[in-house]
PDB file of C-alpha atoms in Angstrom:
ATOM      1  CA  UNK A 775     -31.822   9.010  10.679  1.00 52.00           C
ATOM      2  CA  UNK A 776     -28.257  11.137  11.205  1.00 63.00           C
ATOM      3  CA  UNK A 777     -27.363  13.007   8.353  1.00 75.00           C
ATOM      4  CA  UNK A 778     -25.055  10.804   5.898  1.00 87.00           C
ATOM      5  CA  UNK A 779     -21.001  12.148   6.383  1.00 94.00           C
ATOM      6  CA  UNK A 780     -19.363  14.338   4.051  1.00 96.00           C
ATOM      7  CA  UNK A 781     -15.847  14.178   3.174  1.00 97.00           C
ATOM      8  CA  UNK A 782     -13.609  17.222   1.659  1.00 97.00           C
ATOM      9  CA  UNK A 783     -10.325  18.461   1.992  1.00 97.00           C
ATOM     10  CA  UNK A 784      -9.202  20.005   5.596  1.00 98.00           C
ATOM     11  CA  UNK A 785      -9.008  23.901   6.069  1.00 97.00           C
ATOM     12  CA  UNK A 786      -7.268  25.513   8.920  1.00 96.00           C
ATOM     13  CA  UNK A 787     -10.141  25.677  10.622  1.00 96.00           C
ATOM     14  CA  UNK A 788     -10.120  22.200  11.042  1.00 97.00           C
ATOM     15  CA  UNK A 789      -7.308  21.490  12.706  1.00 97.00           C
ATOM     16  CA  UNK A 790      -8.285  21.523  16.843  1.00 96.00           C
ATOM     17  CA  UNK A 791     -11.011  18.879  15.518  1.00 96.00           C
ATOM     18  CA  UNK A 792      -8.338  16.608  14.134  1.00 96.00           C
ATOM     19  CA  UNK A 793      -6.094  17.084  16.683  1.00 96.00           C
ATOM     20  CA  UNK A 794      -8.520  16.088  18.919  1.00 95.00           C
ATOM     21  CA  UNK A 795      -9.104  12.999  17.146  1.00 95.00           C
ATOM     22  CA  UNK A 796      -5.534  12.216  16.455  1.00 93.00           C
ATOM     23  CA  UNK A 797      -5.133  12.631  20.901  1.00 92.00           C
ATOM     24  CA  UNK A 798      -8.190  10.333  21.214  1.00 87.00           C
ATOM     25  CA  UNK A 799      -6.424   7.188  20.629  1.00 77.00           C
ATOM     26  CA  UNK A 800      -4.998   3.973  22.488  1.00 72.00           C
ATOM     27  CA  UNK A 801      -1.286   5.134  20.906  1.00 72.00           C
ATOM     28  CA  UNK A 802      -2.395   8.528  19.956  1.00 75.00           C
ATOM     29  CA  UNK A 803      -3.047   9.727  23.758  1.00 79.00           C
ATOM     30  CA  UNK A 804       0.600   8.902  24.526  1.00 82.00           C
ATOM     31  CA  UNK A 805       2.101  10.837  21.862  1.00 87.00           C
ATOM     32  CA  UNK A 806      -0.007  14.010  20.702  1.00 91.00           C
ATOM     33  CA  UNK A 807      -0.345  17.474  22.056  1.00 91.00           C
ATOM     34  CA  UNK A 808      -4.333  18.038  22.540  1.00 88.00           C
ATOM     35  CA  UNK A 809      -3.653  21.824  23.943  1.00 89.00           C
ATOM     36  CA  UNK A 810      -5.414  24.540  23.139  1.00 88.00           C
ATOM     37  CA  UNK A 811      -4.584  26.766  21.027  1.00 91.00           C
ATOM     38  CA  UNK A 812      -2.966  24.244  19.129  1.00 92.00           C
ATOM     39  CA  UNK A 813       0.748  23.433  19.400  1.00 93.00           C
ATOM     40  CA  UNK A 814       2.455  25.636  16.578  1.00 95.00           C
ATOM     41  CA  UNK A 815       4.293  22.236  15.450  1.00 95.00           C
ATOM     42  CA  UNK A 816       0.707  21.337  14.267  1.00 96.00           C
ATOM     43  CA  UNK A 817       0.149  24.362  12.507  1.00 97.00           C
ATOM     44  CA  UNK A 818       3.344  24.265  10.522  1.00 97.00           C
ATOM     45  CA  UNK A 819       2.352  20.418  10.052  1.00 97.00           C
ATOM     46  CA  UNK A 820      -0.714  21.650   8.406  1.00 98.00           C
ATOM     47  CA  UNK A 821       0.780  24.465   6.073  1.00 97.00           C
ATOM     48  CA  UNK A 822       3.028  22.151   4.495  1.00 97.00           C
ATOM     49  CA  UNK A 823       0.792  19.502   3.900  1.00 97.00           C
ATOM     50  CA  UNK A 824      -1.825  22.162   2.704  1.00 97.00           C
ATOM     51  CA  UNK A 825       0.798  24.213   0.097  1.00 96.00           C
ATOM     52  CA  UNK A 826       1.817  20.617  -1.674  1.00 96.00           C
ATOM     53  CA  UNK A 827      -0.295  19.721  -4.526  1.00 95.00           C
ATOM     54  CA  UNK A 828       0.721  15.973  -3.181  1.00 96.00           C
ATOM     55  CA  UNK A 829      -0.759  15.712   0.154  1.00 98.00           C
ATOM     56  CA  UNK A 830      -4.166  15.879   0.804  1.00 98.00           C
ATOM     57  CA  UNK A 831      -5.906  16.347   4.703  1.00 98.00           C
ATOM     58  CA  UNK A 832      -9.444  14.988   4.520  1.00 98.00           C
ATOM     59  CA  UNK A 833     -12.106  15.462   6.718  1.00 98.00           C
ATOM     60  CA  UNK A 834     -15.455  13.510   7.128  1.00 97.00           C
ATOM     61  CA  UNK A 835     -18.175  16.050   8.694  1.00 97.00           C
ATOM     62  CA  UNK A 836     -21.547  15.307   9.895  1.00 95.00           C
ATOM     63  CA  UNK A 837     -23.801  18.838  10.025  1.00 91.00           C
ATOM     64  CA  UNK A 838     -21.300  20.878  11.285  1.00 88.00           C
ATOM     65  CA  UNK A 839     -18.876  18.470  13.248  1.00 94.00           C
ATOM     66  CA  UNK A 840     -15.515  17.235  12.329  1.00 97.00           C
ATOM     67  CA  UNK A 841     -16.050  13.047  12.689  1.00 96.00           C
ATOM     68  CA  UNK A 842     -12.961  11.430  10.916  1.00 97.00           C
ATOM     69  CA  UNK A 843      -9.740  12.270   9.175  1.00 97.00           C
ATOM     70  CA  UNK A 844      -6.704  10.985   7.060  1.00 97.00           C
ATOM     71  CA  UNK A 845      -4.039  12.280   5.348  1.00 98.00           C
ATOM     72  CA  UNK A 846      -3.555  10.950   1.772  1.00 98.00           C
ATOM     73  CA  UNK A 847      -0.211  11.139   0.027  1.00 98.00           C
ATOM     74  CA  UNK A 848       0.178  10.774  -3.802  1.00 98.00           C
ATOM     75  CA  UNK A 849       3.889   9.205  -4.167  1.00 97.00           C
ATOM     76  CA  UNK A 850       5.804   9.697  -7.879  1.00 97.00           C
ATOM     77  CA  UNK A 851       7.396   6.173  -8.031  1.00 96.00           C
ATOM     78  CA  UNK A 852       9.760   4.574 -10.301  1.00 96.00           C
ATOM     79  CA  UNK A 853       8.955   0.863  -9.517  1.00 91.00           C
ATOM     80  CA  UNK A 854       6.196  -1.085 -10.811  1.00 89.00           C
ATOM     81  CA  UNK A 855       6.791   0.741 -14.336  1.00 92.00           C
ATOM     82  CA  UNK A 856       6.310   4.375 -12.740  1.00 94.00           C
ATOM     83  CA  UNK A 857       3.496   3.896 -11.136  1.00 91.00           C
ATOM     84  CA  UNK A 858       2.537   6.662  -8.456  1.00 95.00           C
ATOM     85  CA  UNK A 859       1.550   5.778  -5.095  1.00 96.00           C
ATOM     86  CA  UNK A 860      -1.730   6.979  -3.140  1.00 98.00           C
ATOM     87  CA  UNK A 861      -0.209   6.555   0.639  1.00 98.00           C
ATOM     88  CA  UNK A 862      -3.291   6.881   3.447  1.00 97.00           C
ATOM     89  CA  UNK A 863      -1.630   7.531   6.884  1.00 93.00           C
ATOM     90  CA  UNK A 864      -3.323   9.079  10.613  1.00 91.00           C
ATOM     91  CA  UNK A 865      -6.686   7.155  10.136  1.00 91.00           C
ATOM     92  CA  UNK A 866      -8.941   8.285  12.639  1.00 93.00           C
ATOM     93  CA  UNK A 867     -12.654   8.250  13.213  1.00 93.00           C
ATOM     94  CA  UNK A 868     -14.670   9.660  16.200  1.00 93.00           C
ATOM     95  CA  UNK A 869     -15.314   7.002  19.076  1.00 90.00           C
ATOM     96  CA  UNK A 870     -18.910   8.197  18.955  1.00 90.00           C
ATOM     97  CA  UNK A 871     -18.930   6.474  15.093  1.00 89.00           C
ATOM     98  CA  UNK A 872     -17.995   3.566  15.669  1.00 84.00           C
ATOM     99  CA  UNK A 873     -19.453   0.773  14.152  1.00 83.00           C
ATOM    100  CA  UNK A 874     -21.186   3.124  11.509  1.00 88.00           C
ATOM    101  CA  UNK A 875     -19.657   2.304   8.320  1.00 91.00           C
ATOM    102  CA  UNK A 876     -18.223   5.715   8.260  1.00 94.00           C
ATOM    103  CA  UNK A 877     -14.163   4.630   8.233  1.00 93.00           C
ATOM    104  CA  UNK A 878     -15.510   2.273   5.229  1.00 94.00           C
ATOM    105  CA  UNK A 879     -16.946   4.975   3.935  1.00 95.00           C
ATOM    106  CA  UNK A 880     -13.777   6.925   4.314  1.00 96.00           C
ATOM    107  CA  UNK A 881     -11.703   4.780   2.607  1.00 96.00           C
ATOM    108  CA  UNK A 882     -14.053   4.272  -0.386  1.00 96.00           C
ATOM    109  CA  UNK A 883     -13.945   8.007  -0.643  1.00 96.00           C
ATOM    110  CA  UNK A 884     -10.123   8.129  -0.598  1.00 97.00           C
ATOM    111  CA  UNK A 885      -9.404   5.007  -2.764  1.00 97.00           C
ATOM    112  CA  UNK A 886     -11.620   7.106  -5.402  1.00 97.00           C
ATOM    113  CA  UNK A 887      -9.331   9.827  -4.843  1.00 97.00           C
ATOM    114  CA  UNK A 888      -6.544   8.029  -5.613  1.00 97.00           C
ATOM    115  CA  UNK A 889      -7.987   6.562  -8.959  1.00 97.00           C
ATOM    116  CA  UNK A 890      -8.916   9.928  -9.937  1.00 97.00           C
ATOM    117  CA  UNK A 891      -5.079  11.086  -9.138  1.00 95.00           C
ATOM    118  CA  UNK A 892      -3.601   8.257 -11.661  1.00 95.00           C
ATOM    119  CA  UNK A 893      -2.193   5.910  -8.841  1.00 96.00           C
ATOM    120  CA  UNK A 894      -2.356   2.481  -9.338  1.00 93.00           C
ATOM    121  CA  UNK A 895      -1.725   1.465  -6.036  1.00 95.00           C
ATOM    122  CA  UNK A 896      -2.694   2.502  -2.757  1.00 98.00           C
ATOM    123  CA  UNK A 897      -0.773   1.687   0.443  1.00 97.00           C
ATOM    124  CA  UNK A 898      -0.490   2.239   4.618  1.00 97.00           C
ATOM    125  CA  UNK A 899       0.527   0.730   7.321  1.00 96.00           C
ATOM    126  CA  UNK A 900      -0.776  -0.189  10.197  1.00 94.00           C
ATOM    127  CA  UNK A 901       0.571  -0.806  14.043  1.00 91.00           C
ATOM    128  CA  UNK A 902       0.430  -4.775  14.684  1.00 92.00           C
ATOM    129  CA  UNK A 903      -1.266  -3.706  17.738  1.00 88.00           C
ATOM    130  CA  UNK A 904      -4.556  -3.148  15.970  1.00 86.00           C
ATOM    131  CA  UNK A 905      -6.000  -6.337  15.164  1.00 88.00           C
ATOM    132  CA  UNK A 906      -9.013  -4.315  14.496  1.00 87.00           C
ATOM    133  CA  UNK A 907      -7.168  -2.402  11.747  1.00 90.00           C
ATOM    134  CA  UNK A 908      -6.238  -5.453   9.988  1.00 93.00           C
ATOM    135  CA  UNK A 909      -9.950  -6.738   9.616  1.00 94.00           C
ATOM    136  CA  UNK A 910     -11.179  -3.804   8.644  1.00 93.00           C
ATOM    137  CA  UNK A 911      -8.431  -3.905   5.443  1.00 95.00           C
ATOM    138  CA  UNK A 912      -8.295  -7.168   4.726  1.00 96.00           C
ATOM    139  CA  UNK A 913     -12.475  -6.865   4.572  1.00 95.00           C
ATOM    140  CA  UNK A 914     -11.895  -3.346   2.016  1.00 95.00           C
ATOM    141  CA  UNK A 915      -9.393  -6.207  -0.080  1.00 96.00           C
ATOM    142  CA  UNK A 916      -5.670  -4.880   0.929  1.00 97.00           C
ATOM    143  CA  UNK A 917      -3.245  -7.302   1.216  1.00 97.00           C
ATOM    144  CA  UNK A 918      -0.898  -7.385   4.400  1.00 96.00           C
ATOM    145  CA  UNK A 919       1.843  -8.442   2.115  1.00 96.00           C
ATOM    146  CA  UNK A 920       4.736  -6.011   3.490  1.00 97.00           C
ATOM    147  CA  UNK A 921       6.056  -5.484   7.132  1.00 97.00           C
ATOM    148  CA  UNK A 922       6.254  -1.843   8.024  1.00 97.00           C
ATOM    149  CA  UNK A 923       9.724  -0.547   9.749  1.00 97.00           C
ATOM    150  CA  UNK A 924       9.986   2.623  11.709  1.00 96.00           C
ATOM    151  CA  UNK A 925      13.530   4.167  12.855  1.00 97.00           C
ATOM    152  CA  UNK A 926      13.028   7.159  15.453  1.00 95.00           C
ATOM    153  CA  UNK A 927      15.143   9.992  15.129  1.00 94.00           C
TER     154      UNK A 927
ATOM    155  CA  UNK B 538      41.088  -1.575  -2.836  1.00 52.00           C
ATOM    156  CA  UNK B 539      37.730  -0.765  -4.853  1.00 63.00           C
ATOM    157  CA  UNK B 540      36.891   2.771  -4.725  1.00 74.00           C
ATOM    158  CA  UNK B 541      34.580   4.003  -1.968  1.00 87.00           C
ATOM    159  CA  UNK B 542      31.222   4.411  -3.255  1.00 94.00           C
ATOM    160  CA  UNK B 543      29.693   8.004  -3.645  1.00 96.00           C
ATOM    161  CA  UNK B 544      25.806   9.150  -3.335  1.00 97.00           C
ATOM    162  CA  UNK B 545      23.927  12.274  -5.166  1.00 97.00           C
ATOM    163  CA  UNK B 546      20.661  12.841  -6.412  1.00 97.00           C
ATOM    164  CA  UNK B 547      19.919  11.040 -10.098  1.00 98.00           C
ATOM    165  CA  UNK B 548      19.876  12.621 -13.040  1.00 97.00           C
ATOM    166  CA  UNK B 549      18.333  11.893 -16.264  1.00 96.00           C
ATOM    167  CA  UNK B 550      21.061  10.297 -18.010  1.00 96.00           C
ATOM    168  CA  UNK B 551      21.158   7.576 -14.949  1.00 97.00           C
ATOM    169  CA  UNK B 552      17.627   6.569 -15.823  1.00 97.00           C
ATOM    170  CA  UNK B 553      18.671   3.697 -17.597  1.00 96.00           C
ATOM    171  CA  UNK B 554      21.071   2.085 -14.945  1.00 96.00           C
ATOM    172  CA  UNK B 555      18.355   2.570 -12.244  1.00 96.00           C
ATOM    173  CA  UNK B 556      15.373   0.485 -14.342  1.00 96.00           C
ATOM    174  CA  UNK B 557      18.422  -2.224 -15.141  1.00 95.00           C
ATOM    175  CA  UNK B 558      18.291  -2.417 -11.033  1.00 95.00           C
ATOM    176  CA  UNK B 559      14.695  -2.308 -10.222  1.00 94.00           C
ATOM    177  CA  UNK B 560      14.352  -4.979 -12.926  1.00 92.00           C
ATOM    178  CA  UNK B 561      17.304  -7.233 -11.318  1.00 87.00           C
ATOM    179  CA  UNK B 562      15.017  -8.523  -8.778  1.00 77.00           C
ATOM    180  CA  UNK B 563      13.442 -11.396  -7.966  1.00 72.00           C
ATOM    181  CA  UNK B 564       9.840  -9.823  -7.984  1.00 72.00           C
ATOM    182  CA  UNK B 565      10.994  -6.650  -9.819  1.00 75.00           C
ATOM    183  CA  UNK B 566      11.915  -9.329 -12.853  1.00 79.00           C
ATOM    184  CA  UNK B 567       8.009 -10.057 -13.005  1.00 82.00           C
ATOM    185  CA  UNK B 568       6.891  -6.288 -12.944  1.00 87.00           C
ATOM    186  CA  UNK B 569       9.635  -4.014 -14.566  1.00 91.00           C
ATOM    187  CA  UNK B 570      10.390  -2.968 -18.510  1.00 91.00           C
ATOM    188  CA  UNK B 571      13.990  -2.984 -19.178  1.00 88.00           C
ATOM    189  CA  UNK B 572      13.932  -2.488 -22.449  1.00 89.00           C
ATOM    190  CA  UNK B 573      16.260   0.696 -24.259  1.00 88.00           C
ATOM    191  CA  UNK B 574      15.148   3.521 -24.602  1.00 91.00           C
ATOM    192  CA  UNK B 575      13.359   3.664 -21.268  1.00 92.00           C
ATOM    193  CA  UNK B 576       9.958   3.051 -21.422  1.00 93.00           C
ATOM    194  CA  UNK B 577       7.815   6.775 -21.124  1.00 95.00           C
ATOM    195  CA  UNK B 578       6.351   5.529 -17.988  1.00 95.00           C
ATOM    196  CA  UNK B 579       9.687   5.665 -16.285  1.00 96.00           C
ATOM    197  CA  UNK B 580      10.785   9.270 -18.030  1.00 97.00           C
ATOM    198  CA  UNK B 581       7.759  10.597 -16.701  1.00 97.00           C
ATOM    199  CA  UNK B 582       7.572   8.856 -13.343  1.00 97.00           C
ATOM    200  CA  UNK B 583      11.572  10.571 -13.173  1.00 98.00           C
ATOM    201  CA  UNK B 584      10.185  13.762 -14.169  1.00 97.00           C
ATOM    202  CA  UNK B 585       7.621  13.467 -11.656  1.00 97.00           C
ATOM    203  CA  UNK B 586       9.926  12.794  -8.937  1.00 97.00           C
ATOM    204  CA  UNK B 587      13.163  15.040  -9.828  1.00 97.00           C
ATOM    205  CA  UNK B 588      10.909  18.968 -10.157  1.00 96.00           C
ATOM    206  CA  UNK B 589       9.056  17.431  -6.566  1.00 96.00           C
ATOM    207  CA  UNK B 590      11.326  19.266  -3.348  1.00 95.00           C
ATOM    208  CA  UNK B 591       9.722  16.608  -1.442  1.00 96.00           C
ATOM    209  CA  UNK B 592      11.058  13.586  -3.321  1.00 98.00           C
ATOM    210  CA  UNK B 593      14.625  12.370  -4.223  1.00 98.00           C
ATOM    211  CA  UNK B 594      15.903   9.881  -6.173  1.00 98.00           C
ATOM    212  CA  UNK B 595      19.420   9.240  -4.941  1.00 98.00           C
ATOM    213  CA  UNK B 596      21.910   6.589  -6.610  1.00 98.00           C
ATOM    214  CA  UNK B 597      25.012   5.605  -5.485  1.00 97.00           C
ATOM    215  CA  UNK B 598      27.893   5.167  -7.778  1.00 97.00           C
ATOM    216  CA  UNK B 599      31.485   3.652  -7.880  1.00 95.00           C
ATOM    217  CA  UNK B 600      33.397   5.275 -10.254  1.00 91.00           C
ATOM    218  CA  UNK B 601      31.114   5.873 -13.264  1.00 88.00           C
ATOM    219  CA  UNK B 602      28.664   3.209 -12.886  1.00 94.00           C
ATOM    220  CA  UNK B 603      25.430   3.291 -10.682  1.00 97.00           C
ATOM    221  CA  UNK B 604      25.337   0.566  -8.445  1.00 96.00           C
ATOM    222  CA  UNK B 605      22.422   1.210  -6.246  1.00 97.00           C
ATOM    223  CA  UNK B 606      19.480   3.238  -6.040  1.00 97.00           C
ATOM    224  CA  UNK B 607      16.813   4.306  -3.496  1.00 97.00           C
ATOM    225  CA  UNK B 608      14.025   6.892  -3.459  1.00 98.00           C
ATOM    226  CA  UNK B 609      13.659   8.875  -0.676  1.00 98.00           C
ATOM    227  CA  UNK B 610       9.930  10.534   0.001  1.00 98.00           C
ATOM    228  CA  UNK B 611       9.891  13.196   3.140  1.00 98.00           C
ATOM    229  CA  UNK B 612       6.138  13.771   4.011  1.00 97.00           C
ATOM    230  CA  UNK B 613       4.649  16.393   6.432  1.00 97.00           C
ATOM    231  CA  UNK B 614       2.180  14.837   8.708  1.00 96.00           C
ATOM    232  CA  UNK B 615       0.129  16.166  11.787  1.00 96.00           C
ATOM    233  CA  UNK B 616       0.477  12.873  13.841  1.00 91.00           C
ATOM    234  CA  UNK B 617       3.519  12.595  16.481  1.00 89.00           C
ATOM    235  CA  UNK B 618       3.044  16.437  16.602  1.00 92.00           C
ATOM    236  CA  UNK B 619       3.223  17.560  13.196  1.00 93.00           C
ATOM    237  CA  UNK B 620       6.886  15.174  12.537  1.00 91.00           C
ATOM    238  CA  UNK B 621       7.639  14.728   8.912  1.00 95.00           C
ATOM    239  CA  UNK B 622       9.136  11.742   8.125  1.00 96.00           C
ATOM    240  CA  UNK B 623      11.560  10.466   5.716  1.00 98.00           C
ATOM    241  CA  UNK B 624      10.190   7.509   3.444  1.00 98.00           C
ATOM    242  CA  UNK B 625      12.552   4.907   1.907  1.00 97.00           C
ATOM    243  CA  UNK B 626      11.265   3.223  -1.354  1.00 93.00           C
ATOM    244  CA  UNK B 627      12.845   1.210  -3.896  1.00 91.00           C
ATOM    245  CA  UNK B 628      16.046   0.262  -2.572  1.00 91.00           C
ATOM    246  CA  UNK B 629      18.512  -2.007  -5.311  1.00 93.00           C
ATOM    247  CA  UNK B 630      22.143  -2.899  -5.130  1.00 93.00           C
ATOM    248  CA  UNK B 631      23.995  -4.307  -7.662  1.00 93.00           C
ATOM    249  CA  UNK B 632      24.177  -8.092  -7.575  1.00 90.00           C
ATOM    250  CA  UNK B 633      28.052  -7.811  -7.835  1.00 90.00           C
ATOM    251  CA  UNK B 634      28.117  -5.870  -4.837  1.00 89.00           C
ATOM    252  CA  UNK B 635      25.765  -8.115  -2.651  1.00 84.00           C
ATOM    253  CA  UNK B 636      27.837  -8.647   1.031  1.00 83.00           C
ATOM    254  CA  UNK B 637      30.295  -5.530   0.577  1.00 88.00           C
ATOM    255  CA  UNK B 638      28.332  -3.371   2.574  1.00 91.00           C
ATOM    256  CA  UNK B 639      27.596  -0.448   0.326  1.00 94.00           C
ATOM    257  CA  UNK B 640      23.755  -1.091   1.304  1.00 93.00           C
ATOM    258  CA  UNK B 641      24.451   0.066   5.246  1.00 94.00           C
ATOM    259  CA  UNK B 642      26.751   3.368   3.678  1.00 95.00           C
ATOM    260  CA  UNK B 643      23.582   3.889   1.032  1.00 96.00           C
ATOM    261  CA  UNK B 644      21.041   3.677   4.242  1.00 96.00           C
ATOM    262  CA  UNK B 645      23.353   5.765   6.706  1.00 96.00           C
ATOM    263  CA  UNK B 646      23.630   8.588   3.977  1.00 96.00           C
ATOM    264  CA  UNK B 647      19.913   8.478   3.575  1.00 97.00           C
ATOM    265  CA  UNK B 648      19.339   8.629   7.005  1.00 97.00           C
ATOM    266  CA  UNK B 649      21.139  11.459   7.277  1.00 97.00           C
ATOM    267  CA  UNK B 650      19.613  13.175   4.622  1.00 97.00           C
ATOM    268  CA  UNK B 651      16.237  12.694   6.584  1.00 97.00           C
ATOM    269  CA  UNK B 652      17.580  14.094   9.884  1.00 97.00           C
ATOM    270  CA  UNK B 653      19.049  17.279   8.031  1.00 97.00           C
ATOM    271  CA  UNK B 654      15.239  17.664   6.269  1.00 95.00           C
ATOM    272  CA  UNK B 655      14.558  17.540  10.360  1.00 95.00           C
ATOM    273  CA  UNK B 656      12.513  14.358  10.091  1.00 96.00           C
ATOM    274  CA  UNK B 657      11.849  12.676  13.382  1.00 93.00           C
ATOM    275  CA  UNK B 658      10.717   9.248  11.738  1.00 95.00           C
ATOM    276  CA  UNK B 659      12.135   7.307   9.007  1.00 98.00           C
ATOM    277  CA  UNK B 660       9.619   4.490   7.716  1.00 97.00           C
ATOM    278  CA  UNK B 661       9.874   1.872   4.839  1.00 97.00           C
ATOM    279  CA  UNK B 662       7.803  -1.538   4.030  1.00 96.00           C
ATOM    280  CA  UNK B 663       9.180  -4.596   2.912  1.00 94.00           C
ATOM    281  CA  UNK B 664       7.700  -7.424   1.194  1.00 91.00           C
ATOM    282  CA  UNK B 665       7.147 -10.606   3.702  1.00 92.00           C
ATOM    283  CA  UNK B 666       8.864 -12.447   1.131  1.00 88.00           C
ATOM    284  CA  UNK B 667      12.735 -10.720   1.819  1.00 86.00           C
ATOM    285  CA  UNK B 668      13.790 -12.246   4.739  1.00 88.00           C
ATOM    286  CA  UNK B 669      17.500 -10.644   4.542  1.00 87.00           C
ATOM    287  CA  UNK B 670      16.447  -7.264   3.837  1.00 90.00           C
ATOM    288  CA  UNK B 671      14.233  -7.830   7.483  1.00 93.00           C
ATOM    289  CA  UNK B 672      17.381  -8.722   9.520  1.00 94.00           C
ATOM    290  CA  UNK B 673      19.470  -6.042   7.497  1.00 93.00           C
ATOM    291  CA  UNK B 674      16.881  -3.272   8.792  1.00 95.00           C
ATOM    292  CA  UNK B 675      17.161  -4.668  11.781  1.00 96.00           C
ATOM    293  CA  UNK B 676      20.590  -4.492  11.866  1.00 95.00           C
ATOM    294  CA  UNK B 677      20.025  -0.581  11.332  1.00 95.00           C
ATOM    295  CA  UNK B 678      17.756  -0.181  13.954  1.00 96.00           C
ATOM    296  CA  UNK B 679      14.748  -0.284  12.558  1.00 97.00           C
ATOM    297  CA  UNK B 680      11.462  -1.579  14.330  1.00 97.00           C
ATOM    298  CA  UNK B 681       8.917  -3.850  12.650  1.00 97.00           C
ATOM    299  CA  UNK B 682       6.072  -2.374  14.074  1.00 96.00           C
ATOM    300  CA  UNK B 683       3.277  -2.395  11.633  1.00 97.00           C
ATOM    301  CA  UNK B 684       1.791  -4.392   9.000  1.00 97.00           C
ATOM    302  CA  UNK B 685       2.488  -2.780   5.358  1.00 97.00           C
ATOM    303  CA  UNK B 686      -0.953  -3.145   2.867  1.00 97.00           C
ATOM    304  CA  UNK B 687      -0.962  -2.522  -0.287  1.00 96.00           C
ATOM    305  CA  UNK B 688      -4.355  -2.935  -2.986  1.00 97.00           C
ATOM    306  CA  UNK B 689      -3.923  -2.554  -6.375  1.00 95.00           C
ATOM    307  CA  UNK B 690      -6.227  -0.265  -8.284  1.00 94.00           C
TER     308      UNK B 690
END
């Protein structure tokens, strides 16, 4: 039997491992930077998420091995009577886990963290181009109620 | 010739004029508090949001009043190579100023705002149920890319 994953917050020593994981992806592949040592931009990426109290890098890890990783956000919100937001963006889970419960596992984890942080809502988005994706929500009980709009700057 | 409208950051005292707006809403009606004073949630949610470098509340006024509001969230993020991007939440105009295009100025100064925090991305959600506000974002430029879920805790 493999070890069951672990999940805790990402340290700097992390960060090739997600990177890696972020590059090994359909729309990831086109758009990351999996050079070694990693791109500064990614280190300053990971300093700022790391000194606010509001973001949150997690890692799942299996033995000694980085196999998932998502970035939580908890969002101060004045609509819906101030309720604050947990945000989960840059789902990804290692190819090699696939199929293993772990990105249900992932998300259990993080909607905990997100009760635990006073949010009464969690929320993400998805590309349309990962029907996958949408099962996988729509199975955890999210609602695909909203259309998500990006502007590149 | 009405006066052009201005933007700034909120400020306490412009609490109440922001709930009246998130309230005057078709789906904001069925979730808000407008009664005076403001309901604690909504000081605290403020609170929250105003001592947070990463979050503003901006409202645009017309002479003394506030006639529209928005919440802008900029998040650090290791995908895209570490780009931060600017989030749009909780945008309200004024009923009486439906059609005189203070919505486009409000986006176009928050927009800007998000390029001079050196975001690369802006990104928003918007409830299926809005079909102008989906042609208006459109309008700006703005890609409907993903699917926007939300589960309530």
């Amino acid at each position: 039997m493999p070890k069951s994953p672990a999940f805790r917050r990402a340290q700097a020593s992390d960060l090739p491992a997600i990177i890696a994981l972020l590059a090994d992806d359909i729309l990831g592949q086109q758009r990351e930077d999996a050079s070694s040592p990693p791109n500064r931009k990614y280190v300053e990426a990971f300093q700022a998420i790391d000194s606010d109290p509001t973001q949150l890098q997690v890692v799942a890890t299996q033995g000694d091995g980085v196999i998932g990783t998502l970035q939580l956000s908890f969002i101060p919100a004045l609509a819906r009577q101030g309720a604050w937001r947990g945000q989960i963006e840059g789902v990804r889970t290692a190819a090699a886990h696939s199929g293993s419960g772990l990105g249900q596992q992932m998300f259990e984890w993080a909607i905990a963290q997100c009760r635990a942080r006073g949010c009464n809502l969690v929320q993400l988005t998805t590309d349309r181009e990962r029907p996958d994706a949408h099962r996988f929500y729509e199975k955890l009980g999210f609602a695909g109620s909203h259309i998500g709009y990006k502007l590149a700057l």
